[in-house]
Amino acid sequence: MNIRDIMRASKVMPVIVIERIEDAVPLAQALVAGGIRVLEVTLRTPVALAAVRAIAAAVPDAIVGVGTVTRPEQFAEAKAAGAVFAVTPGLTEALAQAAKAADIALLPGVMTPSEVIAALGWGFDAMKLFPAEQAGGLGMLKAMAGPFADVLFCPTGGVTVESAPRFLALPNVGCVGGSWLVPKDRIAAGDWRAVTQLAREAAAL
Ligand SMILES: O=C(O)C(=O)C[C@H](O)[C@H](O)COP(=O)(O)O
């Protein structure tokens, strides 16, 4: 799957933080049950790669990837764990090369026109706008559509269930990312029913 296929598979990409490995599979199952198949597991916790491995093995309907990738070696590690895509908060040449070497689909993070130009130069035409609200939100994306009409964005950072439809209505937005459908307290409580309900709402956007 290339990154545009993955963006097409879900209008909302949940940004997941797994603290306890035993939460990984039930959380993924809860999201998939609600209609959200594309899952970004952030590499922010010690169990993140083990969580990717567990989800890839036990939840065949999930399309699992990793987020918060900031070091080149993480692409190969993520792929070995079963990730089919990776998301970065920003992009450097070292990261671009390592993603290509690992042969993993990449959604690179950008926040300025110069960063968009650099990402295009490294061969990427789908990008995460991060942090989306802080970067200018809807107005920023509308302005980017002028010079970068062929770039498809996934705004992430500050997006909510209320603001998501306004982002998704823009022609240069393929999907949005957000943590709102995987609230920390619901995961800690093991409240998978609530997660499925949030996923259902997100899938219906
Ligand atoms: O760590 C990364 O690489 C990220 O992807 C950062 C996330 O995009 C934001 O943390 C999500 O932002 P919220 O939906 O506002 O919570």
PDB file of C-alpha atoms and ligand atoms in Angstrom:
ATOM      1  CA  MET A   1       0.000   0.000   0.000  1.00  0.00           C
ATOM      2  CA  ASN A   2       1.285   3.462  -0.776  1.00  0.00           C
ATOM      3  CA  ILE A   3       0.549   6.358   1.540  1.00  0.00           C
ATOM      4  CA  ARG A   4      -2.323   7.715  -0.583  1.00  0.00           C
ATOM      5  CA  ASP A   5      -4.034   4.294  -0.459  1.00  0.00           C
ATOM      6  CA  ILE A   6      -3.645   4.342   3.312  1.00  0.00           C
ATOM      7  CA  MET A   7      -5.077   7.885   3.545  1.00  0.00           C
ATOM      8  CA  ARG A   8      -8.021   6.765   1.399  1.00  0.00           C
ATOM      9  CA  ALA A   9      -8.689   3.815   3.716  1.00  0.00           C
ATOM     10  CA  SER A  10      -9.676   6.086   6.622  1.00  0.00           C
ATOM     11  CA  LYS A  11     -10.750   9.705   6.931  1.00  0.00           C
ATOM     12  CA  VAL A  12      -9.388   9.790  10.456  1.00  0.00           C
ATOM     13  CA  MET A  13      -6.041   8.429  11.598  1.00  0.00           C
ATOM     14  CA  PRO A  14      -6.033   7.898  15.367  1.00  0.00           C
ATOM     15  CA  VAL A  15      -2.784   8.954  17.047  1.00  0.00           C
ATOM     16  CA  ILE A  16      -2.366   6.188  19.604  1.00  0.00           C
ATOM     17  CA  VAL A  17      -0.216   6.145  22.741  1.00  0.00           C
ATOM     18  CA  ILE A  18       0.066   2.685  24.316  1.00  0.00           C
ATOM     19  CA  GLU A  19       1.392   2.622  27.876  1.00  0.00           C
ATOM     20  CA  ARG A  20       0.530  -1.021  28.713  1.00  0.00           C
ATOM     21  CA  ILE A  21       1.174  -3.752  26.170  1.00  0.00           C
ATOM     22  CA  GLU A  22      -1.988  -5.607  27.186  1.00  0.00           C
ATOM     23  CA  ASP A  23      -4.075  -2.666  25.928  1.00  0.00           C
ATOM     24  CA  ALA A  24      -2.743  -2.874  22.365  1.00  0.00           C
ATOM     25  CA  VAL A  25      -4.926  -5.621  20.880  1.00  0.00           C
ATOM     26  CA  PRO A  26      -8.245  -4.731  22.584  1.00  0.00           C
ATOM     27  CA  LEU A  27      -7.748  -1.071  21.660  1.00  0.00           C
ATOM     28  CA  ALA A  28      -7.052  -1.958  18.021  1.00  0.00           C
ATOM     29  CA  GLN A  29     -10.053  -4.290  17.981  1.00  0.00           C
ATOM     30  CA  ALA A  30     -12.253  -1.542  19.448  1.00  0.00           C
ATOM     31  CA  LEU A  31     -11.188   0.924  16.743  1.00  0.00           C
ATOM     32  CA  VAL A  32     -11.632  -1.597  13.927  1.00  0.00           C
ATOM     33  CA  ALA A  33     -15.065  -2.538  15.307  1.00  0.00           C
ATOM     34  CA  GLY A  34     -16.016   1.140  15.009  1.00  0.00           C
ATOM     35  CA  GLY A  35     -14.828   1.315  11.398  1.00  0.00           C
ATOM     36  CA  ILE A  36     -11.362   2.837  11.886  1.00  0.00           C
ATOM     37  CA  ARG A  37      -8.767   0.491  10.349  1.00  0.00           C
ATOM     38  CA  VAL A  38      -5.735   2.749   9.908  1.00  0.00           C
ATOM     39  CA  LEU A  39      -3.899   2.944  13.231  1.00  0.00           C
ATOM     40  CA  GLU A  40      -0.886   5.125  14.015  1.00  0.00           C
ATOM     41  CA  VAL A  41       0.916   3.789  17.071  1.00  0.00           C
ATOM     42  CA  THR A  42       3.313   6.455  18.300  1.00  0.00           C
ATOM     43  CA  LEU A  43       6.825   5.374  19.202  1.00  0.00           C
ATOM     44  CA  ARG A  44       6.639   7.378  22.403  1.00  0.00           C
ATOM     45  CA  THR A  45       6.517   4.544  24.898  1.00  0.00           C
ATOM     46  CA  PRO A  46       8.809   1.579  25.573  1.00  0.00           C
ATOM     47  CA  VAL A  47       6.116  -0.917  24.536  1.00  0.00           C
ATOM     48  CA  ALA A  48       5.209   0.774  21.231  1.00  0.00           C
ATOM     49  CA  LEU A  49       7.000  -1.654  18.896  1.00  0.00           C
ATOM     50  CA  ALA A  50       5.717  -4.653  20.845  1.00  0.00           C
ATOM     51  CA  ALA A  51       2.242  -3.141  20.507  1.00  0.00           C
ATOM     52  CA  VAL A  52       2.648  -2.881  16.725  1.00  0.00           C
ATOM     53  CA  ARG A  53       3.801  -6.514  16.630  1.00  0.00           C
ATOM     54  CA  ALA A  54       0.809  -7.654  18.704  1.00  0.00           C
ATOM     55  CA  ILE A  55      -1.718  -5.718  16.610  1.00  0.00           C
ATOM     56  CA  ALA A  56      -0.213  -6.891  13.308  1.00  0.00           C
ATOM     57  CA  ALA A  57      -0.442 -10.498  14.490  1.00  0.00           C
ATOM     58  CA  ALA A  58      -3.862 -10.428  16.119  1.00  0.00           C
ATOM     59  CA  VAL A  59      -5.941  -7.825  14.240  1.00  0.00           C
ATOM     60  CA  PRO A  60      -5.759  -8.685  10.531  1.00  0.00           C
ATOM     61  CA  ASP A  61      -8.244  -5.969   9.528  1.00  0.00           C
ATOM     62  CA  ALA A  62      -6.052  -3.237  11.008  1.00  0.00           C
ATOM     63  CA  ILE A  63      -3.614  -1.280   8.837  1.00  0.00           C
ATOM     64  CA  VAL A  64      -0.997  -0.558  11.447  1.00  0.00           C
ATOM     65  CA  GLY A  65       1.729   2.039  11.239  1.00  0.00           C
ATOM     66  CA  VAL A  66       3.985   3.994  13.551  1.00  0.00           C
ATOM     67  CA  GLY A  67       4.098   7.653  14.485  1.00  0.00           C
ATOM     68  CA  THR A  68       6.517  10.029  16.186  1.00  0.00           C
ATOM     69  CA  VAL A  69       9.373   8.645  14.070  1.00  0.00           C
ATOM     70  CA  THR A  70      12.334  10.979  14.551  1.00  0.00           C
ATOM     71  CA  ARG A  71      15.343   8.654  14.053  1.00  0.00           C
ATOM     72  CA  PRO A  72      16.289   6.949  10.754  1.00  0.00           C
ATOM     73  CA  GLU A  73      16.757   3.484  12.279  1.00  0.00           C
ATOM     74  CA  GLN A  74      13.158   3.439  13.495  1.00  0.00           C
ATOM     75  CA  PHE A  75      11.768   2.741  10.002  1.00  0.00           C
ATOM     76  CA  ALA A  76      13.408  -0.681   9.690  1.00  0.00           C
ATOM     77  CA  GLU A  77      12.507  -1.520  13.298  1.00  0.00           C
ATOM     78  CA  ALA A  78       8.886  -0.562  12.665  1.00  0.00           C
ATOM     79  CA  LYS A  79       8.706  -2.567   9.445  1.00  0.00           C
ATOM     80  CA  ALA A  80      10.190  -5.615  11.160  1.00  0.00           C
ATOM     81  CA  ALA A  81       7.481  -5.287  13.805  1.00  0.00           C
ATOM     82  CA  GLY A  82       4.778  -5.341  11.115  1.00  0.00           C
ATOM     83  CA  ALA A  83       4.140  -1.654  10.466  1.00  0.00           C
ATOM     84  CA  VAL A  84       3.078  -0.880   6.897  1.00  0.00           C
ATOM     85  CA  PHE A  85       3.470   2.889   7.152  1.00  0.00           C
ATOM     86  CA  ALA A  86       5.220   5.525   9.215  1.00  0.00           C
ATOM     87  CA  VAL A  87       4.425   9.113  10.152  1.00  0.00           C
ATOM     88  CA  THR A  88       6.989  11.718  11.181  1.00  0.00           C
ATOM     89  CA  PRO A  89       6.408  15.098  12.817  1.00  0.00           C
ATOM     90  CA  GLY A  90       8.997  16.668  10.454  1.00  0.00           C
ATOM     91  CA  LEU A  91      11.386  15.604   7.694  1.00  0.00           C
ATOM     92  CA  THR A  92      15.131  15.533   7.131  1.00  0.00           C
ATOM     93  CA  GLU A  93      17.128  14.060   4.290  1.00  0.00           C
ATOM     94  CA  ALA A  94      18.330  11.272   6.596  1.00  0.00           C
ATOM     95  CA  LEU A  95      14.737  10.343   7.459  1.00  0.00           C
ATOM     96  CA  ALA A  96      13.625  10.489   3.811  1.00  0.00           C
ATOM     97  CA  GLN A  97      16.476   8.204   2.740  1.00  0.00           C
ATOM     98  CA  ALA A  98      15.970   5.761   5.596  1.00  0.00           C
ATOM     99  CA  ALA A  99      12.248   5.431   4.850  1.00  0.00           C
ATOM    100  CA  LYS A 100      13.044   4.657   1.218  1.00  0.00           C
ATOM    101  CA  ALA A 101      15.788   2.178   2.208  1.00  0.00           C
ATOM    102  CA  ALA A 102      13.373   0.414   4.576  1.00  0.00           C
ATOM    103  CA  ASP A 103      10.721   0.417   1.823  1.00  0.00           C
ATOM    104  CA  ILE A 104       7.983   1.611   4.147  1.00  0.00           C
ATOM    105  CA  ALA A 105       5.245   4.069   3.139  1.00  0.00           C
ATOM    106  CA  LEU A 106       5.924   7.448   4.726  1.00  0.00           C
ATOM    107  CA  LEU A 107       3.682  10.351   5.624  1.00  0.00           C
ATOM    108  CA  PRO A 108       6.235  13.066   6.363  1.00  0.00           C
ATOM    109  CA  GLY A 109       5.431  16.011   8.588  1.00  0.00           C
ATOM    110  CA  VAL A 110       5.709  19.563   7.251  1.00  0.00           C
ATOM    111  CA  MET A 111       4.762  22.989   8.547  1.00  0.00           C
ATOM    112  CA  THR A 112       6.109  25.553   6.071  1.00  0.00           C
ATOM    113  CA  PRO A 113       6.219  26.049   2.284  1.00  0.00           C
ATOM    114  CA  SER A 114       9.986  25.407   2.306  1.00  0.00           C
ATOM    115  CA  GLU A 115       9.396  22.075   4.039  1.00  0.00           C
ATOM    116  CA  VAL A 116       6.750  21.179   1.441  1.00  0.00           C
ATOM    117  CA  ILE A 117       9.254  21.963  -1.317  1.00  0.00           C
ATOM    118  CA  ALA A 118      11.922  19.832   0.383  1.00  0.00           C
ATOM    119  CA  ALA A 119       9.492  16.913   0.809  1.00  0.00           C
ATOM    120  CA  LEU A 120       8.427  17.169  -2.851  1.00  0.00           C
ATOM    121  CA  GLY A 121      12.106  17.106  -3.804  1.00  0.00           C
ATOM    122  CA  TRP A 122      12.547  13.827  -1.932  1.00  0.00           C
ATOM    123  CA  GLY A 123       9.594  12.352  -3.795  1.00  0.00           C
ATOM    124  CA  PHE A 124       6.702  12.787  -1.353  1.00  0.00           C
ATOM    125  CA  ASP A 125       3.396  14.310  -2.487  1.00  0.00           C
ATOM    126  CA  ALA A 126       1.289  13.400   0.553  1.00  0.00           C
ATOM    127  CA  MET A 127       2.210  15.075   3.833  1.00  0.00           C
ATOM    128  CA  LYS A 128       1.091  15.544   7.382  1.00  0.00           C
ATOM    129  CA  LEU A 129       0.563  19.202   8.283  1.00  0.00           C
ATOM    130  CA  PHE A 130       1.817  19.325  11.866  1.00  0.00           C
ATOM    131  CA  PRO A 131       0.901  20.928  14.168  1.00  0.00           C
ATOM    132  CA  ALA A 132      -2.114  21.757  12.039  1.00  0.00           C
ATOM    133  CA  GLU A 133      -4.093  24.213  14.167  1.00  0.00           C
ATOM    134  CA  GLN A 134      -0.990  25.995  15.412  1.00  0.00           C
ATOM    135  CA  ALA A 135       0.335  26.243  11.834  1.00  0.00           C
ATOM    136  CA  GLY A 136      -2.770  28.121  10.720  1.00  0.00           C
ATOM    137  CA  GLY A 137      -5.383  25.409  10.321  1.00  0.00           C
ATOM    138  CA  LEU A 138      -7.952  25.804   7.559  1.00  0.00           C
ATOM    139  CA  GLY A 139      -6.510  29.106   6.315  1.00  0.00           C
ATOM    140  CA  MET A 140      -3.033  27.598   6.028  1.00  0.00           C
ATOM    141  CA  LEU A 141      -4.327  24.630   4.014  1.00  0.00           C
ATOM    142  CA  LYS A 142      -6.322  26.893   1.691  1.00  0.00           C
ATOM    143  CA  ALA A 143      -3.208  29.016   1.105  1.00  0.00           C
ATOM    144  CA  MET A 144      -1.056  25.912   0.456  1.00  0.00           C
ATOM    145  CA  ALA A 145      -3.488  24.765  -2.271  1.00  0.00           C
ATOM    146  CA  GLY A 146      -2.286  27.631  -4.495  1.00  0.00           C
ATOM    147  CA  PRO A 147       1.393  26.807  -4.962  1.00  0.00           C
ATOM    148  CA  PHE A 148       1.070  23.119  -4.031  1.00  0.00           C
ATOM    149  CA  ALA A 149      -2.154  22.062  -5.754  1.00  0.00           C
ATOM    150  CA  ASP A 150      -1.031  18.426  -6.100  1.00  0.00           C
ATOM    151  CA  VAL A 151      -0.037  17.894  -2.479  1.00  0.00           C
ATOM    152  CA  LEU A 152      -2.505  15.960  -0.339  1.00  0.00           C
ATOM    153  CA  PHE A 153      -2.410  16.809   3.379  1.00  0.00           C
ATOM    154  CA  CYS A 154      -3.310  15.032   6.597  1.00  0.00           C
ATOM    155  CA  PRO A 155      -3.690  17.861   9.123  1.00  0.00           C
ATOM    156  CA  THR A 156      -2.861  16.661  12.629  1.00  0.00           C
ATOM    157  CA  GLY A 157      -2.493  18.483  15.918  1.00  0.00           C
ATOM    158  CA  GLY A 158      -5.436  20.222  17.546  1.00  0.00           C
ATOM    159  CA  VAL A 159      -8.029  18.612  15.249  1.00  0.00           C
ATOM    160  CA  THR A 160     -11.282  17.664  17.010  1.00  0.00           C
ATOM    161  CA  VAL A 161     -14.441  15.774  16.094  1.00  0.00           C
ATOM    162  CA  GLU A 162     -16.055  19.209  15.653  1.00  0.00           C
ATOM    163  CA  SER A 163     -13.344  20.702  13.409  1.00  0.00           C
ATOM    164  CA  ALA A 164     -12.559  17.540  11.414  1.00  0.00           C
ATOM    165  CA  PRO A 165     -15.444  17.964   8.887  1.00  0.00           C
ATOM    166  CA  ARG A 166     -14.206  21.457   7.970  1.00  0.00           C
ATOM    167  CA  PHE A 167     -10.729  20.069   7.264  1.00  0.00           C
ATOM    168  CA  LEU A 168     -12.084  17.058   5.360  1.00  0.00           C
ATOM    169  CA  ALA A 169     -14.155  19.367   3.131  1.00  0.00           C
ATOM    170  CA  LEU A 170     -10.986  20.911   1.681  1.00  0.00           C
ATOM    171  CA  PRO A 171      -9.922  19.403  -1.658  1.00  0.00           C
ATOM    172  CA  ASN A 172      -6.267  19.114  -0.573  1.00  0.00           C
ATOM    173  CA  VAL A 173      -7.066  17.184   2.607  1.00  0.00           C
ATOM    174  CA  GLY A 174      -7.095  13.382   2.339  1.00  0.00           C
ATOM    175  CA  CYS A 175      -7.580  12.547   5.998  1.00  0.00           C
ATOM    176  CA  VAL A 176      -7.047  14.076   9.418  1.00  0.00           C
ATOM    177  CA  GLY A 177      -5.086  12.752  12.372  1.00  0.00           C
ATOM    178  CA  GLY A 178      -6.042  13.066  15.989  1.00  0.00           C
ATOM    179  CA  SER A 179      -5.869  11.658  19.456  1.00  0.00           C
ATOM    180  CA  TRP A 180      -9.452  12.562  20.362  1.00  0.00           C
ATOM    181  CA  LEU A 181     -10.797   9.101  19.538  1.00  0.00           C
ATOM    182  CA  VAL A 182      -8.284   7.326  21.769  1.00  0.00           C
ATOM    183  CA  PRO A 183      -8.566   9.236  25.068  1.00  0.00           C
ATOM    184  CA  LYS A 184      -5.965   8.371  27.680  1.00  0.00           C
ATOM    185  CA  ASP A 185      -8.524   7.905  30.448  1.00  0.00           C
ATOM    186  CA  ARG A 186     -10.703   5.538  28.392  1.00  0.00           C
ATOM    187  CA  ILE A 187      -7.661   3.397  27.538  1.00  0.00           C
ATOM    188  CA  ALA A 188      -6.535   3.370  31.185  1.00  0.00           C
ATOM    189  CA  ALA A 189     -10.052   2.293  32.198  1.00  0.00           C
ATOM    190  CA  GLY A 190     -10.185  -0.404  29.500  1.00  0.00           C
ATOM    191  CA  ASP A 191     -13.399   1.207  28.261  1.00  0.00           C
ATOM    192  CA  TRP A 192     -13.275  -0.302  24.763  1.00  0.00           C
ATOM    193  CA  ARG A 193     -16.967   0.317  24.195  1.00  0.00           C
ATOM    194  CA  ALA A 194     -16.351   4.074  24.475  1.00  0.00           C
ATOM    195  CA  VAL A 195     -13.447   3.805  22.018  1.00  0.00           C
ATOM    196  CA  THR A 196     -15.625   1.926  19.527  1.00  0.00           C
ATOM    197  CA  GLN A 197     -18.279   4.639  19.855  1.00  0.00           C
ATOM    198  CA  LEU A 198     -15.714   7.396  19.209  1.00  0.00           C
ATOM    199  CA  ALA A 199     -14.375   5.426  16.237  1.00  0.00           C
ATOM    200  CA  ARG A 200     -17.886   5.022  14.860  1.00  0.00           C
ATOM    201  CA  GLU A 201     -18.427   8.793  15.047  1.00  0.00           C
ATOM    202  CA  ALA A 202     -15.074   9.409  13.359  1.00  0.00           C
ATOM    203  CA  ALA A 203     -15.736   6.848  10.627  1.00  0.00           C
ATOM    204  CA  ALA A 204     -19.046   8.549   9.859  1.00  0.00           C
ATOM    205  CA  LEU A 205     -17.464  11.998   9.304  1.00  0.00           C
TER     206      LEU A 205
HETATM  207  O1  LIG B   1       4.021  12.427  17.727  1.00  0.00           O
HETATM  208  C1  LIG B   1       3.767  12.642  16.545  1.00  0.00           C
HETATM  209  O2  LIG B   1       4.522  12.408  15.603  1.00  0.00           O
HETATM  210  C2  LIG B   1       2.484  13.125  16.242  1.00  0.00           C
HETATM  211  O3  LIG B   1       1.917  12.612  15.331  1.00  0.00           O
HETATM  212  C3  LIG B   1       1.898  14.158  17.065  1.00  0.00           C
HETATM  213  C4  LIG B   1       0.413  14.058  16.924  1.00  0.00           C
HETATM  214  O4  LIG B   1       0.070  14.370  15.622  1.00  0.00           O
HETATM  215  C5  LIG B   1      -0.296  14.891  17.857  1.00  0.00           C
HETATM  216  O5  LIG B   1       0.118  14.596  19.159  1.00  0.00           O
HETATM  217  C6  LIG B   1      -1.762  14.691  17.764  1.00  0.00           C
HETATM  218  O6  LIG B   1      -2.328  15.850  18.205  1.00  0.00           O
HETATM  219  P1  LIG B   1      -3.688  15.937  18.988  1.00  0.00           P
HETATM  220  O7  LIG B   1      -4.742  15.257  18.192  1.00  0.00           O
HETATM  221  O8  LIG B   1      -3.884  17.396  19.124  1.00  0.00           O
HETATM  222  O9  LIG B   1      -3.450  15.255  20.305  1.00  0.00           O
END
